[in-house]
Short mmCIF file of C-alpha atoms and ligand atoms in Angstrom, two decimals:
data_model
loop_
_atom_site.label_atom_id
_atom_site.label_comp_id
_atom_site.label_asym_id
_atom_site.label_seq_id
_atom_site.Cartn_x
_atom_site.Cartn_y
_atom_site.Cartn_z
CA MET A 1 41.37 -131.22 -79.74
CA VAL A 2 43.43 -128.73 -81.66
CA GLY A 3 43.16 -126.48 -78.64
CA VAL A 4 44.53 -129.16 -76.33
CA ILE A 5 47.44 -129.92 -78.63
CA GLY A 6 48.14 -126.23 -79.05
CA ARG A 7 48.03 -125.57 -75.33
CA ASN A 8 50.30 -128.51 -74.56
CA THR A 9 52.74 -127.45 -77.23
CA LEU A 10 52.86 -123.91 -75.87
CA ASP A 11 53.30 -125.32 -72.40
CA LEU A 12 56.18 -127.48 -73.54
CA VAL A 13 57.84 -124.62 -75.37
CA SER A 14 57.59 -122.30 -72.39
CA ARG A 15 58.92 -125.05 -70.12
CA LEU A 16 61.86 -125.61 -72.43
CA GLY A 17 62.51 -121.89 -72.54
CA GLU A 18 62.44 -121.72 -68.79
CA PHE A 19 64.78 -124.67 -68.52
CA ALA A 20 67.18 -123.01 -70.94
CA MET A 21 67.13 -119.83 -68.86
CA PHE A 22 67.78 -121.89 -65.75
CA VAL A 23 70.86 -123.44 -67.34
CA VAL A 24 72.11 -120.07 -68.58
CA ALA A 25 71.58 -118.52 -65.14
CA SER A 26 73.45 -121.41 -63.58
CA PHE A 27 76.46 -121.05 -65.84
CA ARG A 28 76.42 -117.28 -65.45
CA GLY A 29 76.11 -117.72 -61.70
CA ALA A 30 79.56 -119.28 -61.70
CA MET A 31 81.10 -115.92 -62.55
CA GLY A 32 79.81 -114.07 -59.49
CA ALA A 33 80.10 -116.97 -57.07
CA ARG A 34 82.63 -116.75 -54.25
CA ARG A 35 84.61 -119.68 -52.96
CA LEU A 36 83.45 -121.65 -55.95
CA PRO A 37 86.39 -124.10 -55.98
CA ARG A 38 85.37 -125.44 -52.60
CA ARG A 39 81.83 -126.01 -53.80
CA ILE A 40 83.14 -127.71 -56.93
CA VAL A 41 85.24 -130.06 -54.84
CA ARG A 42 82.13 -131.03 -52.92
CA ALA A 43 80.30 -131.66 -56.19
CA PHE A 44 83.25 -133.79 -57.33
CA TYR A 45 82.79 -135.81 -54.23
CA GLU A 46 79.04 -136.24 -54.81
CA GLN A 47 79.30 -137.18 -58.45
CA GLY A 48 82.71 -138.81 -58.32
CA ALA A 49 83.63 -140.55 -55.11
CA LEU A 50 80.10 -141.46 -54.06
CA CYS A 51 79.32 -142.93 -57.49
CA LEU A 52 82.55 -144.90 -57.73
CA PRO A 53 81.23 -148.21 -56.37
CA VAL A 54 78.26 -148.34 -58.69
CA ILE A 55 80.40 -147.40 -61.69
CA LEU A 56 82.91 -150.12 -60.86
CA ILE A 57 80.27 -152.78 -60.31
CA VAL A 58 78.20 -151.97 -63.38
CA GLY A 59 81.38 -151.54 -65.44
CA ILE A 60 82.82 -154.93 -64.57
CA PHE A 61 79.53 -156.74 -65.23
CA THR A 62 79.01 -154.94 -68.51
CA GLY A 63 82.49 -156.03 -69.60
CA LEU A 64 81.92 -159.60 -68.43
CA VAL A 65 78.66 -159.88 -70.36
CA LEU A 66 80.10 -158.23 -73.45
CA GLY A 67 82.97 -160.71 -73.34
CA LEU A 68 80.62 -163.66 -73.08
CA GLN A 69 78.12 -162.56 -75.68
CA GLY A 70 80.83 -161.32 -78.02
CA TYR A 71 82.69 -164.60 -77.75
CA TYR A 72 79.65 -166.70 -78.63
CA VAL A 73 78.70 -164.50 -81.57
CA LEU A 74 82.22 -164.19 -82.93
CA SER A 75 83.14 -167.84 -82.45
CA ARG A 76 80.33 -168.79 -84.85
CA PHE A 77 82.31 -167.04 -87.55
CA GLY A 78 85.64 -168.21 -86.25
CA SER A 79 86.74 -164.68 -85.42
CA GLU A 80 87.22 -164.78 -81.63
CA GLY A 81 90.38 -162.79 -82.25
CA LEU A 82 88.19 -159.73 -82.77
CA LEU A 83 86.68 -159.99 -79.31
CA GLY A 84 88.81 -157.11 -78.01
CA ALA A 85 87.59 -154.91 -80.85
CA LEU A 86 83.96 -155.73 -80.19
CA VAL A 87 84.17 -155.15 -76.45
CA SER A 88 86.19 -151.96 -76.70
CA LEU A 89 84.13 -150.34 -79.45
CA SER A 90 80.83 -151.24 -77.77
CA LEU A 91 82.08 -149.76 -74.53
CA VAL A 92 83.71 -146.64 -75.88
CA ARG A 93 81.09 -145.69 -78.40
CA GLU A 94 77.88 -146.58 -76.57
CA MET A 95 77.79 -148.50 -73.37
CA ALA A 96 80.22 -146.59 -71.17
CA PRO A 97 78.92 -143.05 -71.69
CA VAL A 98 75.28 -144.12 -71.49
CA LEU A 99 75.53 -146.53 -68.58
CA ALA A 100 77.90 -144.32 -66.58
CA ALA A 101 75.53 -141.38 -67.03
CA LEU A 102 72.52 -143.47 -66.01
CA MET A 103 74.34 -144.70 -62.93
CA ILE A 104 75.42 -141.19 -61.87
CA VAL A 105 71.85 -140.00 -62.40
CA GLY A 106 70.60 -142.80 -60.19
CA GLN A 107 73.10 -142.08 -57.46
CA ALA A 108 73.99 -138.39 -57.55
CA GLY A 109 71.20 -136.91 -59.68
CA SER A 110 68.41 -138.23 -57.53
CA ALA A 111 70.20 -137.09 -54.38
CA LEU A 112 70.73 -133.67 -55.89
CA ALA A 113 67.07 -133.26 -56.91
CA ALA A 114 65.86 -134.32 -53.48
CA GLU A 115 68.34 -132.08 -51.68
CA LEU A 116 67.39 -129.02 -53.69
CA GLY A 117 63.71 -129.86 -53.31
CA ILE A 118 64.01 -129.96 -49.55
CA GLN A 119 66.03 -126.77 -49.55
CA ARG A 120 63.29 -125.15 -51.59
CA ASN A 121 60.59 -126.48 -49.28
CA SER A 122 62.22 -125.21 -46.12
CA GLU A 123 62.79 -121.76 -47.65
CA GLN A 124 66.57 -122.21 -47.67
CA ILE A 125 66.76 -121.16 -51.30
CA VAL A 126 64.69 -118.07 -50.61
CA ALA A 127 66.91 -117.33 -47.63
CA LEU A 128 69.99 -117.45 -49.87
CA GLU A 129 68.41 -114.97 -52.25
CA THR A 130 67.47 -112.54 -49.48
CA MET A 131 71.07 -112.65 -48.27
CA GLY A 132 72.12 -111.49 -51.68
CA ILE A 133 73.61 -114.90 -52.50
CA ASP A 134 72.83 -116.05 -56.01
CA SER A 135 71.18 -119.41 -55.42
CA HIS A 136 72.06 -120.61 -58.92
CA GLY A 137 75.68 -119.70 -58.41
CA TYR A 138 75.85 -121.26 -54.99
CA LEU A 139 73.82 -124.42 -55.52
CA VAL A 140 73.79 -125.29 -59.22
CA SER A 141 76.90 -123.83 -60.91
CA PRO A 142 79.46 -125.90 -59.03
CA ARG A 143 77.56 -129.09 -59.77
CA LEU A 144 77.28 -128.29 -63.46
CA LEU A 145 80.95 -127.41 -63.74
CA ALA A 146 81.91 -130.58 -61.90
CA ALA A 147 79.69 -132.65 -64.20
CA ILE A 148 81.62 -131.51 -67.28
CA ILE A 149 84.74 -133.12 -65.82
CA VAL A 150 83.37 -135.93 -63.69
CA PHE A 151 81.14 -137.59 -66.30
CA PRO A 152 84.00 -138.10 -68.80
CA LEU A 153 86.28 -139.33 -66.01
CA GLN A 154 83.70 -141.80 -64.76
CA THR A 155 83.11 -142.90 -68.33
CA ALA A 156 86.81 -143.48 -68.88
CA LEU A 157 86.91 -145.51 -65.71
CA PHE A 158 83.88 -147.46 -66.88
CA VAL A 159 85.67 -148.26 -70.15
CA ALA A 160 88.80 -149.38 -68.37
CA ILE A 161 87.02 -151.63 -65.93
CA GLY A 162 84.72 -152.91 -68.70
CA LEU A 163 87.69 -153.87 -70.86
CA TYR A 164 89.12 -155.70 -67.90
CA GLY A 165 85.78 -157.48 -67.42
CA GLY A 166 85.75 -158.45 -71.10
CA SER A 167 89.23 -159.91 -70.82
CA LEU A 168 88.18 -161.81 -67.70
CA SER A 169 85.34 -163.60 -69.42
CA GLY A 170 86.94 -163.72 -72.87
CA SER A 171 90.51 -164.69 -72.02
CA VAL A 172 90.49 -166.16 -68.56
CA LEU A 173 87.24 -168.11 -68.83
CA LEU A 174 86.85 -168.74 -72.53
CA GLY A 175 90.45 -168.96 -73.59
CA VAL A 176 91.02 -166.13 -76.04
CA ASP A 177 94.71 -165.32 -75.99
CA PRO A 178 95.18 -162.18 -73.84
CA GLY A 179 97.74 -160.76 -76.26
CA ILE A 180 95.27 -161.06 -79.11
CA TYR A 181 92.47 -159.56 -77.00
CA TRP A 182 94.45 -156.49 -75.98
CA SER A 183 96.00 -155.90 -79.38
CA ALA A 184 92.53 -156.03 -80.93
CA VAL A 185 91.46 -153.41 -78.39
CA ASP A 186 94.46 -151.33 -79.30
CA ARG A 187 93.88 -151.52 -83.02
CA ALA A 188 90.11 -151.02 -82.92
CA VAL A 189 89.76 -147.83 -80.93
CA GLU A 190 90.57 -144.67 -82.79
CA MET A 191 90.85 -141.09 -81.71
CA ALA A 192 87.44 -140.31 -83.20
CA ASP A 193 85.83 -142.97 -81.00
CA VAL A 194 87.41 -141.57 -77.88
CA ARG A 195 86.36 -138.08 -78.84
CA GLU A 196 82.78 -139.22 -79.41
CA CYS A 197 82.86 -140.96 -76.06
CA PHE A 198 83.97 -137.84 -74.19
CA ILE A 199 81.60 -135.54 -76.09
CA LYS A 200 78.75 -137.81 -75.14
CA ALA A 201 79.81 -138.06 -71.53
CA ALA A 202 80.19 -134.31 -71.04
CA THR A 203 76.88 -133.62 -72.80
CA PHE A 204 75.06 -136.17 -70.68
CA GLY A 205 76.66 -134.67 -67.60
CA VAL A 206 75.49 -131.14 -68.29
CA LEU A 207 72.02 -132.25 -69.38
CA THR A 208 71.26 -134.66 -66.57
CA ILE A 209 72.65 -132.51 -63.78
CA SER A 210 70.74 -129.52 -65.18
CA ILE A 211 67.53 -131.51 -65.31
CA CYS A 212 67.93 -132.85 -61.80
CA SER A 213 68.81 -129.39 -60.47
CA TYR A 214 65.91 -127.81 -62.33
CA TYR A 215 63.33 -130.19 -60.92
CA GLY A 216 64.65 -129.96 -57.40
CA TYR A 217 65.02 -126.18 -57.52
CA ASN A 218 61.44 -125.84 -58.76
CA ALA A 219 59.89 -128.45 -56.49
CA HIS A 220 57.49 -125.80 -55.13
CA ARG A 221 55.99 -125.43 -58.57
CA CYS A 222 55.21 -129.11 -58.94
CA SER A 223 51.69 -129.23 -60.37
CA THR A 224 50.59 -132.55 -58.90
CA ALA A 225 51.62 -132.36 -55.27
CA THR A 226 52.85 -130.12 -52.46
CA GLY A 227 55.35 -130.46 -49.64
CA ALA A 228 57.20 -133.72 -49.18
CA GLN A 229 55.22 -135.32 -52.00
CA ALA A 230 56.28 -132.55 -54.34
CA VAL A 231 59.91 -133.30 -53.50
CA SER A 232 59.47 -137.00 -54.20
CA ALA A 233 57.47 -136.36 -57.39
CA SER A 234 60.10 -133.89 -58.62
CA THR A 235 62.90 -136.32 -57.84
CA THR A 236 61.19 -139.13 -59.71
CA ARG A 237 60.50 -136.91 -62.68
CA ALA A 238 64.08 -135.66 -62.70
CA VAL A 239 65.48 -139.20 -62.80
CA VAL A 240 63.03 -140.49 -65.39
CA LEU A 241 63.45 -137.51 -67.67
CA SER A 242 67.25 -137.55 -67.29
CA SER A 243 67.33 -141.22 -68.29
CA ILE A 244 65.14 -140.64 -71.34
CA VAL A 245 67.22 -137.64 -72.34
CA VAL A 246 70.45 -139.66 -72.06
CA LEU A 247 69.12 -142.31 -74.43
CA ALA A 248 67.55 -139.86 -76.87
CA VAL A 249 70.58 -137.58 -76.97
CA ASP A 250 72.83 -140.61 -77.34
CA TYR A 251 70.95 -141.51 -80.49
CA ALA A 252 71.12 -137.94 -81.75
CA ILE A 253 74.86 -137.58 -81.14
CA THR A 254 75.63 -140.98 -82.63
CA SER A 255 73.68 -140.30 -85.80
CA PHE A 256 75.23 -136.86 -86.01
CA LEU A 257 78.85 -137.93 -85.52
CA VAL A 258 78.88 -141.17 -87.48
CA MET B 1 61.37 -85.15 -41.15
CA ALA B 2 64.19 -87.02 -42.84
CA ALA B 3 63.47 -89.18 -45.86
CA PRO B 4 62.22 -92.61 -44.77
CA LEU B 5 64.55 -95.59 -45.08
CA LEU B 6 61.74 -97.75 -46.35
CA GLN B 7 58.70 -96.49 -48.14
CA VAL B 8 55.86 -98.66 -49.36
CA SER B 9 53.00 -97.36 -51.42
CA GLY B 10 49.90 -99.07 -52.77
CA LEU B 11 51.23 -102.59 -52.25
CA ARG B 12 48.78 -105.26 -53.40
CA LYS B 13 49.03 -109.01 -53.56
CA SER B 14 46.47 -111.68 -54.39
CA PHE B 15 46.71 -115.44 -54.52
CA GLY B 16 44.18 -116.48 -57.13
CA SER B 17 40.92 -114.85 -56.12
CA GLN B 18 42.04 -114.26 -52.52
CA GLU B 19 43.28 -110.72 -52.04
CA VAL B 20 45.71 -110.82 -49.15
CA LEU B 21 47.09 -107.29 -49.33
CA SER B 22 44.90 -104.59 -50.77
CA GLY B 23 46.93 -101.44 -50.90
CA ILE B 24 49.46 -101.00 -48.10
CA ASN B 25 51.14 -97.67 -47.48
CA LEU B 26 53.92 -97.45 -44.96
CA GLU B 27 56.98 -95.41 -44.07
CA VAL B 28 59.74 -96.61 -41.80
CA GLN B 29 62.19 -94.01 -40.56
CA ARG B 30 65.84 -94.80 -40.09
CA GLY B 31 66.60 -96.15 -36.62
CA GLN B 32 63.01 -97.03 -35.78
CA VAL B 33 61.63 -100.27 -34.49
CA PHE B 34 58.43 -100.55 -36.46
CA THR B 35 56.06 -103.32 -35.46
CA ILE B 36 53.19 -104.66 -37.47
CA LEU B 37 50.56 -106.45 -35.43
CA GLY B 38 47.77 -108.51 -36.85
CA PRO B 39 45.85 -111.70 -36.40
CA SER B 40 47.18 -114.90 -37.85
CA GLY B 41 46.52 -115.18 -41.56
CA ALA B 42 46.25 -111.41 -42.00
CA GLY B 43 49.06 -111.47 -44.54
CA LYS B 44 51.93 -110.30 -42.38
CA SER B 45 54.38 -112.85 -43.75
CA VAL B 46 53.20 -112.19 -47.27
CA PHE B 47 53.80 -108.49 -46.72
CA LEU B 48 57.36 -109.04 -45.52
CA LYS B 49 58.04 -111.41 -48.38
CA CYS B 50 56.85 -108.83 -50.88
CA LEU B 51 59.18 -106.28 -49.31
CA GLY B 52 62.04 -108.73 -49.41
CA GLY B 53 61.35 -109.47 -53.06
CA VAL B 54 60.75 -113.11 -52.22
CA ILE B 55 57.34 -112.98 -53.85
CA ALA B 56 56.38 -110.47 -56.49
CA GLN B 57 53.67 -108.01 -55.61
CA ASP B 58 50.82 -107.40 -58.05
CA ALA B 59 50.98 -103.64 -57.71
CA GLY B 60 52.64 -100.96 -55.66
CA GLU B 61 56.13 -99.65 -55.11
CA VAL B 62 58.81 -100.18 -52.53
CA HIS B 63 61.54 -97.58 -52.09
CA PHE B 64 64.61 -98.32 -50.02
CA ASP B 65 66.76 -95.36 -49.09
CA GLY B 66 65.06 -93.35 -51.82
CA ARG B 67 65.61 -95.90 -54.58
CA LEU B 68 62.85 -97.85 -56.23
CA LEU B 69 63.21 -101.60 -55.92
CA SER B 70 62.18 -103.33 -59.10
CA ALA B 71 63.27 -106.25 -61.21
CA SER B 72 64.29 -103.83 -63.94
CA ASN B 73 66.78 -102.25 -61.56
CA PRO B 74 68.95 -105.12 -60.34
CA ALA B 75 71.58 -102.80 -58.90
CA SER B 76 69.11 -101.30 -56.44
CA VAL B 77 67.88 -104.75 -55.47
CA ALA B 78 71.43 -106.00 -54.96
CA ASP B 79 72.20 -102.96 -52.81
CA PHE B 80 69.01 -103.58 -50.82
CA ARG B 81 69.87 -107.24 -50.27
CA HIS B 82 73.34 -106.28 -49.16
CA ARG B 83 72.07 -103.83 -46.55
CA CYS B 84 69.07 -105.79 -45.26
CA SER B 85 68.51 -109.11 -43.70
CA PHE B 86 65.60 -111.31 -43.06
CA LEU B 87 64.50 -113.48 -40.20
CA PHE B 88 62.07 -116.05 -41.54
CA GLN B 89 59.15 -117.34 -39.57
CA SER B 90 60.38 -120.83 -40.45
CA ASN B 91 64.01 -119.85 -39.63
CA ALA B 92 65.13 -121.23 -43.02
CA LEU B 93 68.40 -122.51 -41.55
CA PHE B 94 70.73 -124.51 -43.76
CA ASP B 95 70.23 -127.90 -42.23
CA SER B 96 73.27 -129.56 -43.74
CA LEU B 97 75.62 -126.94 -42.29
CA THR B 98 76.65 -126.53 -38.67
CA ALA B 99 75.47 -123.59 -36.61
CA LEU B 100 78.75 -121.78 -37.13
CA GLU B 101 78.71 -122.42 -40.88
CA ASN B 102 75.16 -121.11 -41.04
CA VAL B 103 76.19 -117.83 -39.53
CA ALA B 104 79.39 -117.68 -41.55
CA LEU B 105 77.70 -118.33 -44.87
CA PRO B 106 76.43 -114.79 -45.61
CA LEU B 107 79.88 -113.43 -44.77
CA GLU B 108 81.63 -116.03 -46.89
CA GLN B 109 79.44 -115.48 -49.89
CA THR B 110 78.99 -111.74 -49.86
CA THR B 111 82.14 -110.23 -48.37
CA ASP B 112 85.87 -110.37 -48.99
CA LEU B 113 86.79 -111.04 -45.38
CA SER B 114 89.46 -113.60 -44.61
CA SER B 115 88.44 -116.98 -43.25
CA ARG B 116 89.73 -116.03 -39.83
CA GLU B 117 87.77 -112.79 -39.68
CA ILE B 118 84.66 -114.63 -40.83
CA ARG B 119 85.09 -117.22 -38.14
CA GLU B 120 85.62 -114.59 -35.48
CA GLN B 121 82.62 -112.53 -36.48
CA ALA B 122 80.40 -115.58 -36.76
CA MET B 123 81.52 -116.80 -33.32
CA GLU B 124 80.88 -113.32 -31.94
CA ALA B 125 77.32 -113.38 -33.28
CA LEU B 126 76.76 -116.81 -31.74
CA ARG B 127 78.17 -115.56 -28.46
CA GLN B 128 75.85 -112.57 -28.46
CA LEU B 129 72.93 -114.96 -28.67
CA GLU B 130 74.45 -117.35 -26.14
CA ILE B 131 74.62 -120.31 -28.46
CA ASP B 132 78.38 -120.31 -29.05
CA THR B 133 78.73 -123.63 -27.22
CA PHE B 134 76.60 -125.22 -29.93
CA ALA B 135 78.70 -123.87 -32.79
CA SER B 136 79.49 -127.26 -34.25
CA ARG B 137 75.99 -128.69 -33.90
CA SER B 138 73.64 -129.08 -36.79
CA PRO B 139 70.46 -126.98 -36.55
CA SER B 140 68.38 -130.15 -36.45
CA GLN B 141 70.07 -131.06 -33.17
CA MET B 142 68.98 -127.80 -31.55
CA SER B 143 65.75 -126.92 -29.78
CA GLY B 144 63.23 -124.59 -31.40
CA GLY B 145 64.34 -121.66 -29.30
CA MET B 146 67.99 -122.22 -30.11
CA GLN B 147 67.19 -122.45 -33.79
CA LYS B 148 65.41 -119.13 -33.56
CA ARG B 149 68.42 -117.56 -31.91
CA LEU B 150 70.68 -119.08 -34.52
CA ALA B 151 68.53 -117.56 -37.23
CA LEU B 152 68.77 -114.23 -35.42
CA ALA B 153 72.53 -114.54 -35.23
CA ARG B 154 72.65 -115.17 -38.96
CA ALA B 155 70.42 -112.17 -39.58
CA ILE B 156 72.60 -109.71 -37.66
CA VAL B 157 76.04 -111.05 -38.53
CA THR B 158 76.26 -108.97 -41.71
CA LYS B 159 75.59 -105.76 -39.73
CA PRO B 160 72.50 -104.91 -41.74
CA GLU B 161 70.88 -101.49 -41.79
CA LEU B 162 67.37 -102.87 -41.96
CA VAL B 163 66.23 -106.16 -40.51
CA PHE B 164 62.89 -107.80 -41.20
CA PHE B 165 61.70 -109.98 -38.34
CA ASP B 166 58.86 -112.37 -39.11
CA GLU B 167 57.50 -113.48 -35.74
CA PRO B 168 60.88 -113.57 -34.02
CA THR B 169 59.28 -114.98 -30.87
CA ALA B 170 57.08 -117.67 -32.37
CA GLY B 171 57.64 -120.92 -30.55
CA LEU B 172 59.65 -119.40 -27.73
CA ASP B 173 58.90 -119.61 -24.04
CA PRO B 174 57.85 -116.35 -22.32
CA LEU B 175 61.29 -115.73 -20.85
CA ARG B 176 63.02 -116.11 -24.19
CA ARG B 177 60.30 -114.05 -25.78
CA ASN B 178 61.18 -111.15 -23.54
CA ALA B 179 64.83 -111.80 -24.19
CA VAL B 180 64.34 -111.64 -27.93
CA PHE B 181 62.52 -108.35 -27.75
CA ALA B 182 65.12 -107.01 -25.38
CA MET B 183 67.78 -108.19 -27.77
CA ILE B 184 66.14 -106.58 -30.75
CA ALA B 185 65.91 -103.34 -28.82
CA ARG B 186 69.49 -103.61 -27.57
CA TYR B 187 71.11 -104.47 -30.88
CA GLN B 188 68.90 -102.06 -32.59
CA ARG B 189 70.51 -99.35 -30.48
CA GLN B 190 73.99 -100.88 -30.51
CA LEU B 191 74.21 -101.65 -34.21
CA ALA B 192 71.82 -98.88 -35.12
CA PHE B 193 69.73 -100.90 -37.49
CA THR B 194 66.17 -100.27 -38.38
CA ALA B 195 63.76 -103.05 -37.58
CA LEU B 196 60.49 -104.01 -39.15
CA VAL B 197 58.93 -106.58 -36.86
CA VAL B 198 55.86 -108.69 -37.36
CA THR B 199 54.41 -110.26 -34.26
CA HIS B 200 51.36 -110.94 -32.20
CA ASP B 201 53.01 -110.35 -28.88
CA VAL B 202 51.21 -107.09 -28.16
CA PRO B 203 52.57 -106.17 -24.72
CA GLU B 204 56.20 -106.75 -25.66
CA ALA B 205 55.76 -104.97 -28.95
CA LEU B 206 54.26 -101.93 -27.29
CA VAL B 207 57.23 -101.63 -24.95
CA THR B 208 59.99 -102.03 -27.51
CA SER B 209 58.58 -100.35 -30.62
CA ASP B 210 58.80 -96.78 -31.76
CA ARG B 211 55.78 -97.27 -33.95
CA VAL B 212 53.10 -99.88 -34.35
CA ALA B 213 50.67 -100.63 -37.12
CA LEU B 214 47.76 -103.01 -37.29
CA LEU B 215 47.26 -105.15 -40.38
CA GLU B 216 43.80 -106.53 -40.85
CA GLY B 217 41.66 -107.27 -43.86
CA GLY B 218 44.53 -106.56 -46.23
CA GLN B 219 45.08 -103.01 -45.04
CA LEU B 220 46.85 -101.11 -42.31
CA ARG B 221 44.01 -100.09 -40.03
CA PHE B 222 46.16 -98.21 -37.61
CA ASN B 223 49.57 -96.63 -37.69
CA GLY B 224 50.90 -94.69 -34.73
CA THR B 225 52.99 -94.71 -31.58
CA PRO B 226 52.55 -97.42 -28.95
CA ALA B 227 50.94 -94.86 -26.64
CA GLU B 228 48.45 -93.94 -29.34
CA PHE B 229 47.76 -97.62 -29.93
CA SER B 230 47.03 -98.22 -26.27
CA ALA B 231 44.80 -95.18 -26.11
CA SER B 232 43.08 -95.65 -29.44
CA THR B 233 39.33 -96.04 -29.51
CA LEU B 234 39.18 -97.15 -33.14
CA PRO B 235 36.96 -100.24 -33.29
CA VAL B 236 39.56 -102.35 -35.11
CA VAL B 237 42.20 -101.50 -32.56
CA THR B 238 40.00 -102.05 -29.52
CA GLY B 239 38.71 -105.23 -31.14
CA PHE B 240 42.23 -106.55 -31.64
CA ARG B 241 43.33 -105.47 -28.18
CA ASP B 242 40.29 -107.10 -26.64
CA SER B 243 40.81 -110.35 -28.51
CA VAL B 244 44.39 -110.54 -27.27
CA GLU B 245 43.26 -109.65 -23.77
CA ALA B 246 40.40 -112.13 -23.92
CA LEU B 247 42.86 -114.84 -24.87
CA GLY B 248 45.03 -113.86 -21.94
CA ASN B 249 42.02 -114.02 -19.61
CA THR B 250 40.96 -117.38 -20.97
CA LEU B 251 44.42 -118.73 -20.32
CA ALA B 252 44.46 -117.19 -16.86
CA ALA B 253 41.07 -118.73 -16.16
CA LEU B 254 42.36 -122.10 -17.22
CA GLN B 255 45.23 -121.75 -14.80
CA THR B 256 43.27 -120.61 -11.72
CA PRO B 257 41.82 -123.60 -9.97
CA GLU B 258 38.01 -123.62 -9.86
CA LYS B 259 36.46 -122.79 -6.54
N1 ADP C 1 52.22 -119.05 -51.50
C1 ADP C 1 50.92 -118.84 -51.19
N2 ADP C 1 49.96 -119.27 -52.03
C2 ADP C 1 48.66 -119.06 -51.75
N3 ADP C 1 48.22 -118.44 -50.66
C3 ADP C 1 49.11 -118.00 -49.77
C4 ADP C 1 50.52 -118.18 -49.99
N4 ADP C 1 51.19 -117.64 -48.95
C5 ADP C 1 50.24 -117.14 -48.12
N5 ADP C 1 48.99 -117.36 -48.60
C6 ADP C 1 47.74 -116.93 -47.97
O1 ADP C 1 47.87 -115.59 -47.57
C7 ADP C 1 47.24 -115.37 -46.33
C8 ADP C 1 48.18 -114.66 -45.39
O2 ADP C 1 49.21 -115.55 -45.01
P1 ADP C 1 50.41 -115.09 -44.07
O3 ADP C 1 50.99 -113.84 -44.59
O4 ADP C 1 51.31 -116.25 -43.91
O5 ADP C 1 49.67 -114.79 -42.68
P2 ADP C 1 50.32 -114.25 -41.34
O6 ADP C 1 49.78 -112.89 -41.13
O7 ADP C 1 49.85 -115.17 -40.27
O8 ADP C 1 51.79 -114.28 -41.49
C9 ADP C 1 46.76 -116.72 -45.83
O9 ADP C 1 45.37 -116.78 -46.02
C10 ADP C 1 47.46 -117.71 -46.71
O10 ADP C 1 46.61 -118.78 -46.96
MG1 MG C 2 53.25 -115.36 -40.75
#
C-alpha cells in the first residue's frame, strides 16, 4: 500500500518535472527559432480566428443568463439597479477567463494535441530533429507565445459580448433602464478586477496550451495505447486535464489575489 | 587511409529483453556509398536511428568527422545534424505542407537564405527528382513513389555531406528502383556526399555501392567490397544471397506458365 502510494507519488513528481522541462524547452526554443513571427501568426489564427464563433456564442448566452438570473435575484431585494455590477463583476472576475479558456481548449487545444500526436506518429517530429530544427521551437513556442496574447484578447471579447448579452436580457427584455445598467457596469469594475482577469487569462493560456502540446508531442509514450488510439487517448487526456487545471488554478489565483 | 567520416564502435541497443544490435563496428570513408544489407527485422532501421540520434543507444560510440557525438556535446550534435540528412523508411513528410514547402522547410529553418533563393533551390531539388510539376500538391495527394522522391528531394536540398537512406526503394516499382539507385550514385558523385544506405535490393546495391555489409543477428557478419560479397563463401553471406535468389526464383516460377 505504502509502496503503491510512494511509486505513484514519484511517478507524478517525475511527470511534473518532465512537463516543466518541456515548457522551459518550448520557451527557450523561441530564441533559436527562425521565421517565428510567421508561425505565431498561424497560431493566432488557430487560437484566435478559429475560436471566434464559439467565444461569441458562449459569451452572448452567458451574458443573457447572467442578466436573467441576476435580475430575478436582485429584484427580490429591490436592487435591479445593480444588475450591471453583478453581470460585469461575474464576467470579469470569473466567468470570462474560465469559460473563454475552456472554449479555446475545446476548439484549439484539442486540435493542437491531435495534430502534434499525428506528427509524432508519422515521425514528422523526429524528422524535424534530424534536420537540425528544434521541434519545440518550431511547433510549440509559437503557440505558447500566441496564447499569452490571444487568451486575454478572447477573454476581453467574451466580457464585452457578455455585457451586451446581460443588457439584452436585463434592459431590453426585463426593463432595467439601460443607463442604469451601463453606469453600474462602469462603477463596479475596477482596475484590480481587470488585472485579475488578464492574469488569469494569460495563465490559463500558457498552462492549457502547454498541456495540450505536451500530450500531443508525447503521444508515442502513451501508456495505454499505441498508434491512432494513442493520439485519441492523448487528445482526450489533454483536454480533460486542461479543463481541470483551468478550474483548479482559477480557484488558486482567486484566493491568492482577493 | 584518411580518417573515416563516420565511425561506429561497439553500438548496442535493446528493446526490453530483445537485443536488436549487439555491438556494431563500422567505418564509412568520405565519398563512399556504403550499403548495409540484411533481412527484414534485422535492426537496420534501428541502427540508422541510433546513428541519427533519433533513439539513444545503450552502449557504444559514434564519431562524425573525428568528433564524438553525445548528448553532453550538443555542439557536435548540432554540427552533425547540419551536415547530414536522413531519408526515413516512412518518408516522414510534413503532410500539412505542400511538396515545395516540404523541401523548403529545412532551408527556411536552418539557413539564412532569402525567400527567393530558398524557393529556387527547393524547385531545383524537385526538378532533379522530376516532381516539380507537383510542387503545390500535398504529399497525401501523391503516389507512394512520388512521396519517396519528394522525401529524397528534401534530404538532398541542404547539400549534406552524409546522407542516411533507410530503404530508399521500398514501395517503388522496379524501374523507379533502378532510377533511385542511379540517382543516389549520380548525386553522390555530383554533390560528393557520402551515403549510408540500408536496403534489401541486393543486385542494385552491389552495382552502386563501394562497400557492403551484412547485418544479421544484431551484428555485422560481413563487411567488404561488392566483389568480395559476391565471391564470399561465408555461410551467412551465401545463406542471405541464396534466400534472395530463392525468392527471385519463386517469383519467376510464379510468372512462368505451367507446362
Ligand atoms: N521502438 C521500438 N520498440 C520496440 N522494439 C522495436 C522498436 N523499433 C524497432 N523494434 C524492434 O527492433 C527490431 C528491428 O527493427 P527494424 O530496425 O525496424 O528492422 P529492419 O531491419 O527491417 O529495418 C524488430 O524486431 C522490431 O520489433
Ligand atoms: Mg527498416
